[in-house]
Amino acid sequence: MGFVWHVALRYFRSTRADAHIRVLSSLTAGGLAVGTAALVLALAALSGFQNHLLTDLARHTPALQVELAGSGAGVPGEAAEEPAALVAWAAATNGVSAVQELLYARGWLAVGASVQQVEILGFEKAPPVWIPVGDRAARGLIVPIAVAQKLGLAVGETVRVFSPRPGLTPLGPRPRTRTLPVAGIYRSDRADYEELPVLLPLEEAAALFAGGDRRLDLTLEPEAEQELVAGFLRETVDPAKATVVGWREANRALLFVLRLEKSLVFSAVVLIVAVAAFALLASLSLVLSSKRSEVGALAAMGAPPARLQRIFLALGALLSVGGAGLGGALGAGVAAFLDRFRVISLPPDVYIVEYVPFLVRGSDVLIVVASTVVFTGAASLLSARRASRLDPVEAMRSART
Amino acid sequence: MISVSGVTKAYRDGEVRRQVLRGVDLELAPGGTVAIVGPSGSGKSTLLNILGALDTADAGTVRIDGVDVSASRPAALAGFRNRSLGFVFQFHQLLPDFTAIENVIMPGRIAGRSAASLLADGLELLDQVGLRDRAADFPQQLSGGERQRVAICRALVLEPPVLLADEPTGNLDAASGEQVLELLAGLRRRRGTTMVLVTHNPEVARRCGSVLRLDGGRLTPA
Ligand SMILES: Nc1ncnc2c1ncn2[C@@H]1O[C@H](COP(=O)(O)OP(=O)(O)O)[C@@H](O)[C@H]1O
Ligand SMILES: [Mg+2]
């Protein structure tokens, strides 16, 4: 063992002997244990939630979306950009397992005298997976429960659907309209939709809302690399005709909020570690002032200032590593336990999971370790520098008075 | 070996300026020994600290072993102190967290040597001052005189070419004092160590090559 650790270990042992220093150094270790445990737990809870949320989101969001341009021009009678060619092109791309064409528009539903403006979603083949309807083969209107309640609708009743764009008839412009049966009512508590859409088959929607926004939702083969496929599509498509968007891009705002949430929680909890670092600073200062004359003697015997500094850095590490390590292990253990046995339950109608999930991520633990090292290192450095600046004659004189 | 000329030193105590050294000159050849006597508070320890590069003079030059001590900052002289100087401080300055033998070999540990390589030399020194069986004791288990002897062993463990001792026999009875003087004489015979001893003990002074008196800030032959 080198000189530095030899001395640091003895000083560490001597912190047990002095009552004041013992209290302060126990406070340091305890504070660091609590701080790191709280940090690991808080980040694990957030990671657990976000992991659930993102898995759920990924399940409900198509891997890639192709937004078709040229639609929505709004000129009555003008056909939207023919999407058939693009659908064929997307379907033929390597890694794409399915293509669904969708149409978005605003329209009205009318039942008797009541009229309601709604979001319209035309779907090809079956309703998209993220709309939780029981009967996927239903042909007709699929209405969110809020709209159904407002208009007093039940399955089997008929509704008139209006398009805001008039159609040209030999008798002059007339509103385009269709009467369709309600085939299903759905309930969804997905938070990322301001207004849940009324669904109807694509051919009906296309006839009513020729100028609506068209989009292709691509499902990828399980082994396909989303970024690679997206890159290929972007290169081959005419940007004037279509834009390719990945689900991370499509959910950029949400992902940003999640990251922000994590850094805010981290900043709040890391304060515990900061306070513990102050306790460490106090302990080290107390050790230094009780060892002043000895440090002076070491300097007089030729220990260079840098080595004296390292003694106190090592002492800071000895005083903090135990507490921080214990706290980190404790936090991770408690998080794993709470997750494994689903200890904390949540009301099922409010959250997407019925218990608080915890996920201990290596990267989170690394951040906790790094921040603890930064705080305790700064505290140690502050007192270590004072040790290295000690004037040996002054310091040794202090012992006799 | 030791060449001091025109060294002055003043301390400021609040508004009061105390001129402790007023132009000290000292020449000492390699292997030479000098005893410095003088009343308490005359600046003996101050002079020794300046010789040992622990303190800086206000004016004058100090050359030790070819090194111009007065031109360098004390912190920069750490290696020089460790290699070339042995210190016996007026107050023993043992480290209470370390045993007697650990204290003795501490300068070697500072020099980067392993404890194992220093142990034999350290125990031999403790043996010569009659403290071999106290090697594992901590300083608070030792008497004042025993501590002082351990401190002397510590100053000698690296067999430095220059020894600076501040009242090395101050706390010792006649027998222990004699042991210490034997130790110093042996070192001088073997290694030709240059020694500056601050002392009140006439027996110590008698054995030195010359005796100088520090009074009124100047060194004069006693
Ligand atoms: N760091 C200091 N600050 C102020 N006065 C000091 C300091 N060191 C020594 N002195 C004063 O200088 C004088 C000489 O001290 P010292 O060298 O210890 O004397 P001696 O060793 O001869 O007894 C004393 O009056 C002492 O009070
Ligand atoms: Mg003195």
XYZ file of C-alpha atoms in Angstrom, chain B:
222
model
C 27.819 22.238 3.403
C 25.813 24.842 5.302
C 26.389 28.450 4.360
C 24.212 31.195 5.842
C 24.777 34.875 5.375
C 22.852 37.970 6.360
C 19.623 36.187 7.252
C 16.947 38.413 8.774
C 13.463 37.509 9.870
C 10.670 39.528 11.415
C 7.224 38.459 12.600
C 4.250 40.721 12.633
C 2.026 40.361 15.644
C -0.893 42.582 14.745
C 0.571 46.087 14.632
C 3.789 45.101 16.386
C 6.782 44.051 14.324
C 9.196 41.687 16.057
C 12.613 41.507 14.490
C 13.723 37.981 15.491
C 16.845 37.560 13.336
C 18.982 40.605 12.489
C 21.620 39.265 10.140
C 22.702 35.734 10.969
C 25.887 34.275 9.425
C 26.933 30.647 9.751
C 29.467 28.455 7.952
C 29.603 24.747 8.591
C 31.812 22.276 6.698
C 30.570 18.796 5.762
C 30.600 16.573 8.834
C 30.774 19.570 11.128
C 28.604 19.941 14.195
C 27.435 23.113 15.834
C 25.414 23.679 18.968
C 23.197 26.758 19.141
C 22.326 28.027 22.572
C 20.420 31.066 23.674
C 17.536 32.251 25.799
C 14.027 31.118 25.095
C 12.348 33.240 22.452
C 15.656 34.339 20.921
C 14.790 32.776 17.553
C 16.604 29.425 17.663
C 13.641 27.477 16.299
C 13.032 30.182 13.726
C 16.614 29.897 12.471
C 16.352 26.103 12.329
C 13.117 26.326 10.330
C 14.813 28.650 7.859
C 17.787 26.267 7.581
C 15.344 23.433 6.970
C 13.497 25.263 4.187
C 10.320 25.206 6.253
C 10.280 28.961 6.578
C 11.665 31.729 4.399
C 14.049 34.456 5.457
C 13.150 38.090 4.790
C 16.677 38.710 3.498
C 19.983 36.859 3.183
C 20.953 33.567 1.589
C 20.886 29.989 2.827
C 22.756 27.261 0.954
C 22.554 23.688 2.144
C 24.212 20.763 0.405
C 24.643 22.951 -2.666
C 20.969 23.934 -2.803
C 20.032 27.600 -2.519
C 17.196 27.121 -0.069
C 16.375 30.817 0.217
C 15.669 31.150 -3.488
C 12.994 28.456 -3.670
C 9.520 28.351 -2.231
C 9.225 25.963 0.719
C 6.669 23.767 -1.065
C 9.045 23.296 -3.976
C 11.681 21.993 -1.579
C 9.658 19.000 -0.358
C 11.849 16.480 -2.147
C 15.023 18.148 -0.903
C 13.816 18.050 2.691
C 12.887 14.416 2.378
C 16.215 13.352 0.840
C 18.756 15.629 2.470
C 17.423 16.742 5.829
C 16.561 15.020 9.058
C 14.389 17.009 11.450
C 13.979 16.660 15.170
C 11.232 19.105 16.060
C 11.142 20.879 19.391
C 7.794 19.229 20.077
C 8.154 15.662 18.941
C 5.394 15.898 16.288
C 4.786 12.172 16.156
C 1.665 11.093 14.295
C -0.782 9.706 16.889
C -2.516 7.372 14.414
C 0.690 5.444 13.741
C 2.744 3.120 15.910
C 6.284 3.987 16.981
C 7.889 1.956 14.209
C 5.446 3.348 11.627
C 6.383 6.845 12.750
C 10.074 6.023 12.501
C 9.854 4.798 8.908
C 7.448 7.532 7.773
C 10.113 9.593 5.930
C 10.937 6.451 3.941
C 7.276 5.936 3.117
C 7.134 9.546 1.927
C 10.167 8.788 -0.240
C 8.116 6.028 -1.833
C 9.803 3.017 -0.221
C 7.868 0.009 1.025
C 7.348 -0.583 4.726
C 9.064 -3.964 4.458
C 12.280 -2.473 3.088
C 12.444 0.041 5.960
C 11.461 -2.168 8.862
C 14.906 -3.570 9.716
C 16.552 -0.113 9.779
C 13.720 1.308 11.860
C 13.821 -1.476 14.452
C 17.614 -1.209 14.658
C 17.305 2.499 15.460
C 14.630 1.881 18.089
C 16.879 -0.776 19.584
C 19.711 1.718 19.918
C 17.530 4.038 22.022
C 16.156 1.156 24.084
C 12.674 1.164 22.570
C 12.650 -1.971 20.463
C 9.946 -3.598 22.537
C 7.807 -0.475 22.283
C 7.808 -0.517 18.460
C 4.130 -1.457 18.226
C 2.969 1.136 20.747
C 1.175 4.285 19.750
C 2.607 7.663 20.820
C -0.015 8.193 23.544
C 1.215 4.964 25.168
C 4.742 6.404 25.399
C 6.217 8.855 27.894
C 7.451 12.281 26.812
C 11.074 11.105 26.746
C 10.181 7.964 24.801
C 8.330 10.024 22.220
C 11.309 12.300 21.847
C 13.572 9.290 21.203
C 11.159 7.884 18.618
C 11.179 11.301 16.927
C 14.995 11.208 16.790
C 14.930 7.743 15.230
C 12.496 9.111 12.631
C 14.906 11.927 11.754
C 17.735 9.430 11.259
C 16.009 6.607 9.418
C 17.002 7.771 5.936
C 20.530 8.647 7.188
C 20.314 12.221 5.889
C 23.512 14.195 5.154
C 22.218 17.063 7.325
C 20.494 16.771 10.699
C 18.626 19.699 12.225
C 17.605 19.000 15.815
C 15.628 21.368 18.055
C 16.416 20.479 21.667
C 16.753 16.754 20.988
C 17.493 15.941 24.628
C 15.109 18.482 26.093
C 12.724 15.961 27.624
C 15.230 13.259 28.427
C 16.835 12.075 31.631
C 20.590 11.723 31.719
C 20.634 8.058 30.666
C 18.287 8.483 27.729
C 20.115 11.659 26.737
C 23.332 9.687 26.675
C 21.752 7.042 24.398
C 20.645 9.752 21.995
C 24.079 11.343 21.950
C 25.671 7.952 21.244
C 23.254 7.492 18.383
C 24.165 10.884 16.910
C 27.882 10.293 17.359
C 27.637 6.904 15.652
C 25.797 8.397 12.695
C 28.403 11.098 12.398
C 31.242 8.573 12.430
C 29.586 6.314 9.869
C 28.067 8.869 7.500
C 29.826 12.142 8.207
C 26.512 13.771 8.956
C 26.490 17.551 9.345
C 24.570 18.540 12.451
C 22.998 21.701 13.825
C 21.721 21.126 17.361
C 19.704 23.657 19.330
C 20.209 22.791 22.975
C 20.158 23.895 26.586
C 22.186 20.877 27.614
C 25.881 21.741 28.332
C 26.837 18.094 27.787
C 25.401 18.181 24.275
C 27.090 21.506 23.568
C 30.419 20.203 24.858
C 30.422 17.352 22.326
C 29.858 19.660 19.345
C 32.647 21.096 17.235
C 31.583 24.643 18.017
C 29.022 26.409 20.174
C 27.226 29.563 19.016
C 24.965 31.804 21.005
C 21.866 33.386 19.463
C 20.924 36.566 21.228
C 19.591 39.898 20.035
C 19.054 38.446 16.591
C 22.725 37.612 15.964
C 24.903 34.509 16.256
C 28.077 34.938 18.271
C 30.641 32.418 19.541
C 29.660 31.381 23.067
